[in-house]
Amino acid sequence: MSENTEAGQAIKLDPWFGHYADRASGLSASEVRALFAVASRPEVVSLAGGMPFVRALPEDLINGALSRVMSEQGPTALQYGSGQGVPALREQILEIMALEGISASVDDIVVTTGSQQALDLVTKLFINPGDVVLAEAPSYVGAIGVFRSYQAHIEHVDMDNDGLIPDALRAAITRMGAEGRTIKFLYTIPNFHNPAGVTLSAERRPEILQICQDAGILVLEDNPYGLLSFDEDVPPAIRSLDEDGVIYLGSFSKTLAPGFRVGWALAPHAIKEKLVLAAESAILCPSSFSQLVISEYLASADWMGQIISFRDVYRERRDTMLTSLAEHLPELSWTVPNGGFYVWVTLPDALDSKAMLPRAVTELVAYTPGTAFYADGGGRQNLRLSFCYPTPENIRIGIRRLATVINGELDLLSTFAGTGSLTASAGEDNVISPPPDMS
Amino acid sequence: MSENTEAGQAIKLDPWFGHYADRASGLSASEVRALFAVASRPEVVSLAGGMPFVRALPEDLINGALSRVMSEQGPTALQYGSGQGVPALREQILEIMALEGISASVDDIVVTTGSQQALDLVTKLFINPGDVVLAEAPSYVGAIGVFRSYQAHIEHVDMDNDGLIPDALRAAITRMGAEGRTIKFLYTIPNFHNPAGVTLSAERRPEILQICQDAGILVLEDNPYGLLSFDEDVPPAIRSLDEDGVIYLGSFSKTLAPGFRVGWALAPHAIKEKLVLAAESAILCPSSFSQLVISEYLASADWMGQIISFRDVYRERRDTMLTSLAEHLPELSWTVPNGGFYVWVTLPDALDSKAMLPRAVTELVAYTPGTAFYADGGGRQNLRLSFCYPTPENIRIGIRRLATVINGELDLLSTFAGTGSLTASAGEDNVISPPPDMS
């Protein structure tokens, strides 16, 4: 483009440099992306991904749903549909949410292209540049990416083993108020948190809600893992306590299969109206085919029985991971998840999870460095381990390899004690989004 | 929300009124939405929708693809995939685009949730509030909705029977420059335009491109209908003339089935990198299942033969519509599409397509008023008729009913000649987006 007035090196790389919207600067590739590409080699044990173990899903259940959808509703499945989603599926979603105490109207559900799209649409609807999203420290990498893509300021709120800490939430609200900032919503994953692995206690749920109600802050409750409990059911959803102040996000990606890309939002009625318009603007309508297949699966298969068998698979893997950590890395600390996919590990002070990752990949094990889950450069002393996808045998191998890496770093550290931090300091703020199948 | 500080009536309707982002004001429901709900009753002949006639697609072709995908690639189809899309499908998309003269790299294609999502992502990537998008007058209603949702200023550029008029494009660029505005891209549908039905001539394509190149304006070429030609193939795509200055959008919604929600963008390399990040932020990845089914269909079925049979279906319907218009409404003028789904009708001066719509629905025929396709209140004298979905018999019935409505209005008008416009004036600017399956 000869008329392009941008100067310098960038013009050679991208003739449209300088033409992008301001928000495009919030989109950055992860610097661990290349590493994850390496980590996807079969000889590497990946404890980095958030992929469900779909092989545990009997394919004949899906095949049956597919053939019935085509024979009974083929032209509907192949056609455009409602922007809000298939009514029959929305009715079934009500039944699923009732398991966590939610009572709602089918008219207030919007089916989305995975719950990630619901996150995107809610953020598009509420966030002006500079508006605040409160999010747990750490928080879901994909949510941080969405919030940044609309130029939100992400303010982290500390957690402990009972989840989000009410006093920390109060303090964050006060802090943002003192800075004159507008808080638009609290983003929280109450159950089997990604990446922290912890669950918000039943006692804290009404308290967290009350704090937000008092401050006029919407709660965005993201619950993809709630049904994947190992030991006991989760407490009632925050949404079960308030229908006007909570947008609830659900998903079939973890309890059925992510390949269909079907999730949903349950929103206060007026917000739902706007969400549908935003959804139609973004994609016209969610896939009729995917929705009808899931609806048929829910109608004909013992879907709760299948979720229970998923729980068994993941419980065994969690147990294997915790046992292996205790055996090989007793000097570390970690959370003990009662469900979901993740264990959150804290390293000894001197180690840096991000700087250590290349070494780990060399040893044929991958994890997600804690920095991916912070918007403010935090998380260097943490890493997320996923037990959802690798077999128990591979989890054992992976943790052994990780122990080799960590113990090797610690040995070096003690050898060179007093000479400063061992691991090189990488740039701040640039681990943002691992490739999606890794998140 | 007791702390909500918004005052007045709105607080009762929406406790979150006042909390939305500025851009949410660009999301408005169409005031014809309720009418279209009525129009979907079976006794109404709808000439309003843009739904392809998927019943013309042999279901065994889809069933075969479904069963092979599940037996050969089941766990991959059910899992998360790449944010950019399945490589095998991207290779096949290259072959499809080659039919319109495009040569490209498989690495520069991003698979999206329908090409609507590509429109959304490109707009998110480039548009700051107030930036200009140039678009044909009229333009696709779903694109206008997306541009508004990111607070673009939409500047229309006139067309004639050969498509976008180069001098009108030059004038629009000059006009925007004089206003000190930044033009980010030209949005154009060169083939079988929605809603205008016309095709950009071969002679104008390089001229339009040159004008944009000279002004440093990106071209966003939207081509969902290009393969659905009736009389002769379309001229080479604008993208075939320039790989650095054009983002090309394609779709399987019109040539195969919209229910899978699979489209794509082919973008200059640096833009593609950002598009993938934006796509991952919005939905993590497109549906693996949908992509693999389409890929298997393309690999195993005579897909070009199927497109040819779609052409035959739509050609017969176009011919029926044009013949019926000539027979029943000879006093009107209309475009003669050589492909695609739509005829654009111009009413006599005194009629208003939007005001007339309720009367038409009462007569059991529906169309889309021209106002839906303008961002500036234009289009009252126009309406879009779709011949894609109704049978030829229903098209004949629908046009006869439309003639009853129009001739009735004209009779009234001549009876009351001199007493001013017959049709009530509805508010400006509020026909924005019919429901998506109507667009």
CSV table of C-alpha atoms in Angstrom, one decimal, chain A residues 1-4 13-16 18-24 27-30 33 50-55 57 59 62-63 66-67 70-71 73-83 113-114 116-118 120 123-129 131 140 142 145-147 149-151 183-184 212-219 242 244-246 251 253-254 256-261 268 270-272 274 276-278 280-290 293 389 433-437 439, chain B residues 1-4 13-16 18-24 27-30 33 50-55 57 59 62-63 66-67 70-71 73-83 113-114 116-118 120 123-129 131 140 142 145-147 149-151 183-184 212-219 242 244-246 251 253-254 256-261 268 270-272 274 276-278 280-290 293 389 433-437 439:
chain,number,residue,atom,x,y,z
A,1,MET,CA,0.0,0.0,0.0
A,2,SER,CA,2.0,2.9,-1.3
A,3,GLU,CA,-0.1,5.5,0.5
A,4,ASN,CA,0.4,3.9,3.9
A,13,LEU,CA,5.9,-6.7,8.4
A,14,ASP,CA,2.3,-5.6,8.2
A,15,PRO,CA,1.1,-3.0,5.7
A,16,TRP,CA,-2.0,-2.5,7.9
A,18,GLY,CA,-1.4,1.5,12.4
A,19,HIS,CA,-4.9,0.7,11.0
A,20,TYR,CA,-6.0,-1.5,13.8
A,21,ALA,CA,-8.5,-0.5,16.5
A,22,ASP,CA,-7.1,0.4,19.9
A,23,ARG,CA,-8.5,-2.7,21.4
A,24,ALA,CA,-6.4,-4.9,19.1
A,27,LEU,CA,-4.7,-9.3,21.6
A,28,SER,CA,-1.3,-10.8,22.1
A,29,ALA,CA,0.1,-14.2,21.3
A,30,SER,CA,1.5,-16.1,24.2
A,33,ARG,CA,2.7,-20.7,22.3
A,50,GLY,CA,-7.7,-28.5,29.7
A,51,MET,CA,-9.0,-31.0,27.2
A,52,PRO,CA,-11.7,-33.4,28.6
A,53,PHE,CA,-11.1,-37.1,28.1
A,54,VAL,CA,-13.7,-37.6,25.3
A,55,ARG,CA,-12.6,-41.1,24.7
A,57,LEU,CA,-17.7,-41.1,26.0
A,59,GLU,CA,-19.4,-43.3,20.6
A,62,ILE,CA,-23.4,-40.0,19.9
A,63,ASN,CA,-24.0,-42.0,16.8
A,66,LEU,CA,-26.8,-38.2,15.1
A,67,SER,CA,-28.8,-40.6,13.1
A,70,MET,CA,-30.9,-36.5,10.7
A,71,SER,CA,-33.9,-38.9,10.2
A,73,GLN,CA,-35.2,-33.3,12.1
A,74,GLY,CA,-32.7,-33.2,9.2
A,75,PRO,CA,-33.9,-30.0,7.4
A,76,THR,CA,-34.1,-28.2,10.8
A,77,ALA,CA,-30.7,-29.3,11.8
A,78,LEU,CA,-29.2,-28.1,8.5
A,79,GLN,CA,-31.0,-24.7,8.6
A,80,TYR,CA,-30.5,-21.4,10.3
A,81,GLY,CA,-32.2,-21.3,13.7
A,82,SER,CA,-33.1,-18.9,16.4
A,83,GLY,CA,-30.4,-16.5,17.7
A,113,THR,CA,-20.8,-21.2,20.8
A,114,GLY,CA,-19.2,-22.6,23.9
A,116,GLN,CA,-16.4,-18.7,25.9
A,117,GLN,CA,-18.7,-16.9,23.5
A,118,ALA,CA,-21.0,-16.0,26.4
A,120,ASP,CA,-17.2,-12.5,25.0
A,123,THR,CA,-17.9,-8.4,28.1
A,124,LYS,CA,-18.8,-6.7,24.8
A,125,LEU,CA,-22.1,-5.6,26.4
A,126,PHE,CA,-20.7,-4.2,29.6
A,127,ILE,CA,-17.1,-3.0,29.2
A,128,ASN,CA,-16.0,0.4,28.1
A,129,PRO,CA,-12.2,0.8,27.9
A,131,ASP,CA,-13.9,-0.4,33.2
A,140,TYR,CA,-9.1,-18.4,33.8
A,142,GLY,CA,-9.4,-17.4,28.4
A,145,GLY,CA,-7.9,-12.7,27.2
A,146,VAL,CA,-11.5,-11.7,26.5
A,147,PHE,CA,-11.5,-8.9,29.2
A,149,SER,CA,-9.6,-7.6,24.2
A,150,TYR,CA,-12.3,-5.1,25.3
A,151,GLN,CA,-9.7,-3.0,27.2
A,183,ILE,CA,-16.5,-1.8,38.4
A,184,LYS,CA,-18.7,-3.6,35.9
A,212,CYS,CA,-21.7,-7.3,45.1
A,213,GLN,CA,-25.4,-6.4,45.6
A,214,ASP,CA,-24.4,-3.6,48.0
A,215,ALA,CA,-21.9,-2.2,45.6
A,216,GLY,CA,-24.2,-2.5,42.5
A,217,ILE,CA,-21.8,-5.0,40.9
A,218,LEU,CA,-23.1,-7.8,38.6
A,219,VAL,CA,-21.8,-11.3,39.3
A,242,ASP,CA,-30.4,-14.1,43.1
A,244,ASP,CA,-31.4,-10.2,39.1
A,245,GLY,CA,-27.8,-9.8,39.9
A,246,VAL,CA,-26.1,-12.9,38.4
A,251,SER,CA,-21.2,-25.5,29.1
A,253,SER,CA,-17.7,-28.9,26.8
A,254,LYS,CA,-16.6,-30.6,30.0
A,256,LEU,CA,-20.2,-34.0,27.2
A,257,ALA,CA,-17.8,-32.9,24.4
A,258,PRO,CA,-16.2,-29.6,23.4
A,259,GLY,CA,-16.2,-30.4,19.7
A,260,PHE,CA,-19.8,-29.3,19.4
A,261,ARG,CA,-19.1,-25.8,20.9
A,268,PRO,CA,-31.5,-11.4,34.1
A,270,ALA,CA,-33.3,-7.4,30.4
A,271,ILE,CA,-29.7,-8.4,29.9
A,272,LYS,CA,-30.8,-11.5,28.1
A,274,LYS,CA,-29.3,-7.5,24.8
A,276,VAL,CA,-29.5,-12.2,22.1
A,277,LEU,CA,-29.0,-9.1,20.0
A,278,ALA,CA,-25.2,-9.3,20.6
A,280,GLU,CA,-27.1,-12.5,16.5
A,281,SER,CA,-24.7,-9.7,15.6
A,282,ALA,CA,-21.7,-11.9,16.2
A,283,ILE,CA,-22.8,-15.3,14.6
A,284,LEU,CA,-26.5,-14.9,13.6
A,285,CYS,CA,-27.4,-18.1,15.5
A,286,PRO,CA,-25.6,-21.0,17.2
A,287,SER,CA,-25.3,-24.3,15.2
A,288,SER,CA,-28.7,-25.9,14.9
A,289,PHE,CA,-27.0,-29.2,14.2
A,290,SER,CA,-24.9,-29.2,17.3
A,293,VAL,CA,-27.5,-33.5,18.5
A,389,TYR,CA,-6.5,-35.8,29.7
A,433,SER,CA,-3.2,-17.0,26.1
A,434,PRO,CA,-1.9,-20.4,25.5
A,435,PRO,CA,-3.5,-22.0,22.5
A,436,PRO,CA,-7.2,-22.7,23.4
A,437,ASP,CA,-7.0,-26.5,23.6
A,439,SER,CA,-6.4,-23.6,28.4
B,1,MET,CA,-30.2,-3.7,43.3
B,2,SER,CA,-30.9,-1.2,46.0
B,3,GLU,CA,-27.6,0.7,45.4
B,4,ASN,CA,-28.4,1.2,41.7
B,13,LEU,CA,-37.4,-2.5,33.5
B,14,ASP,CA,-33.8,-3.2,33.8
B,15,PRO,CA,-31.8,-2.9,37.1
B,16,TRP,CA,-28.6,-2.8,35.0
B,18,GLY,CA,-26.9,2.6,32.9
B,19,HIS,CA,-24.3,-0.2,33.4
B,20,TYR,CA,-23.9,-1.2,29.7
B,21,ALA,CA,-21.0,-0.3,27.6
B,22,ASP,CA,-21.4,2.6,25.1
B,23,ARG,CA,-21.4,0.2,22.2
B,24,ALA,CA,-24.5,-1.6,23.5
B,27,LEU,CA,-27.6,-3.1,19.5
B,28,SER,CA,-31.3,-2.5,18.7
B,29,ALA,CA,-34.1,-4.9,18.1
B,30,SER,CA,-35.8,-4.4,14.8
B,33,ARG,CA,-39.2,-8.4,14.5
B,50,GLY,CA,-32.4,-15.7,3.3
B,51,MET,CA,-32.7,-19.3,4.2
B,52,PRO,CA,-31.2,-21.7,1.6
B,53,PHE,CA,-33.4,-24.6,0.5
B,54,VAL,CA,-31.6,-27.3,2.4
B,55,ARG,CA,-34.2,-29.9,1.4
B,57,LEU,CA,-29.5,-31.5,-0.2
B,59,GLU,CA,-29.5,-36.4,3.3
B,62,ILE,CA,-24.6,-35.9,5.0
B,63,ASN,CA,-25.3,-39.2,6.8
B,66,LEU,CA,-21.4,-38.1,9.7
B,67,SER,CA,-20.8,-41.9,10.1
B,70,MET,CA,-17.4,-40.7,13.9
B,71,SER,CA,-15.9,-44.0,12.9
B,73,GLN,CA,-12.0,-39.4,13.6
B,74,GLY,CA,-14.5,-39.6,16.5
B,75,PRO,CA,-12.3,-38.4,19.4
B,76,THR,CA,-10.9,-35.6,17.2
B,77,ALA,CA,-14.4,-34.4,16.2
B,78,LEU,CA,-15.5,-34.3,19.8
B,79,GLN,CA,-12.5,-32.5,21.1
B,80,TYR,CA,-11.2,-28.9,21.1
B,81,GLY,CA,-9.2,-28.1,18.0
B,82,SER,CA,-7.1,-25.3,16.5
B,83,GLY,CA,-8.3,-21.8,16.8
B,113,THR,CA,-18.6,-19.8,13.0
B,114,GLY,CA,-20.3,-18.7,9.8
B,116,GLN,CA,-20.9,-13.6,10.1
B,117,GLN,CA,-18.3,-14.3,12.8
B,118,ALA,CA,-15.5,-13.3,10.4
B,120,ASP,CA,-17.5,-9.5,13.6
B,123,THR,CA,-14.7,-5.2,12.7
B,124,LYS,CA,-13.5,-5.8,16.3
B,125,LEU,CA,-10.0,-5.7,15.0
B,126,PHE,CA,-10.2,-2.5,13.0
B,127,ILE,CA,-13.0,-0.2,14.2
B,128,ASN,CA,-12.6,2.4,16.8
B,129,PRO,CA,-15.8,4.3,17.7
B,131,ASP,CA,-14.2,5.1,12.3
B,140,TYR,CA,-26.3,-6.6,4.1
B,142,GLY,CA,-26.2,-8.4,9.3
B,145,GLY,CA,-25.6,-4.6,12.6
B,146,VAL,CA,-22.0,-5.7,13.3
B,147,PHE,CA,-20.5,-2.3,12.2
B,149,SER,CA,-22.2,-2.8,17.4
B,150,TYR,CA,-18.6,-1.5,17.3
B,151,GLN,CA,-19.8,2.1,16.8
B,183,ILE,CA,-11.9,5.2,6.7
B,184,LYS,CA,-11.0,1.7,7.8
B,212,CYS,CA,-8.9,1.6,-2.3
B,213,GLN,CA,-5.2,0.9,-2.7
B,214,ASP,CA,-4.5,4.6,-3.5
B,215,ALA,CA,-6.5,5.7,-0.4
B,216,GLY,CA,-4.9,3.1,1.9
B,217,ILE,CA,-8.3,1.4,2.5
B,218,LEU,CA,-8.7,-2.3,3.1
B,219,VAL,CA,-11.3,-4.2,1.0
B,242,ASP,CA,-4.4,-8.4,-4.6
B,244,ASP,CA,-2.2,-7.6,0.6
B,245,GLY,CA,-5.2,-5.3,0.5
B,246,VAL,CA,-8.2,-7.6,0.6
B,251,SER,CA,-19.2,-19.5,3.7
B,253,SER,CA,-24.1,-21.7,4.6
B,254,LYS,CA,-25.4,-21.0,1.1
B,256,LEU,CA,-24.1,-26.6,1.6
B,257,ALA,CA,-26.0,-25.9,4.9
B,258,PRO,CA,-26.1,-23.1,7.4
B,259,GLY,CA,-26.8,-25.4,10.3
B,260,PHE,CA,-23.2,-26.3,10.7
B,261,ARG,CA,-22.2,-22.6,11.0
B,268,PRO,CA,-3.3,-10.8,4.5
B,270,ALA,CA,-0.3,-10.2,9.4
B,271,ILE,CA,-4.0,-9.6,9.7
B,272,LYS,CA,-4.6,-13.3,9.8
B,274,LYS,CA,-4.5,-11.1,14.7
B,276,VAL,CA,-6.8,-16.0,14.9
B,277,LEU,CA,-6.1,-14.4,18.3
B,278,ALA,CA,-9.4,-12.6,18.1
B,280,GLU,CA,-9.6,-17.7,20.1
B,281,SER,CA,-10.6,-14.9,22.4
B,282,ALA,CA,-14.2,-15.1,21.2
B,283,ILE,CA,-14.8,-18.8,21.0
B,284,LEU,CA,-11.5,-20.7,21.6
B,285,CYS,CA,-12.0,-22.7,18.4
B,286,PRO,CA,-14.6,-23.4,15.8
B,287,SER,CA,-16.6,-26.6,16.1
B,288,SER,CA,-14.3,-29.6,15.3
B,289,PHE,CA,-17.3,-31.7,14.6
B,290,SER,CA,-18.9,-29.3,12.0
B,293,VAL,CA,-18.2,-33.3,8.7
B,389,TYR,CA,-36.7,-20.7,0.1
B,433,SER,CA,-31.8,-6.3,12.2
B,434,PRO,CA,-34.6,-8.7,11.3
B,435,PRO,CA,-34.1,-12.0,13.1
B,436,PRO,CA,-31.1,-13.8,11.6
B,437,ASP,CA,-32.9,-16.5,9.7
B,439,SER,CA,-31.6,-11.9,6.8
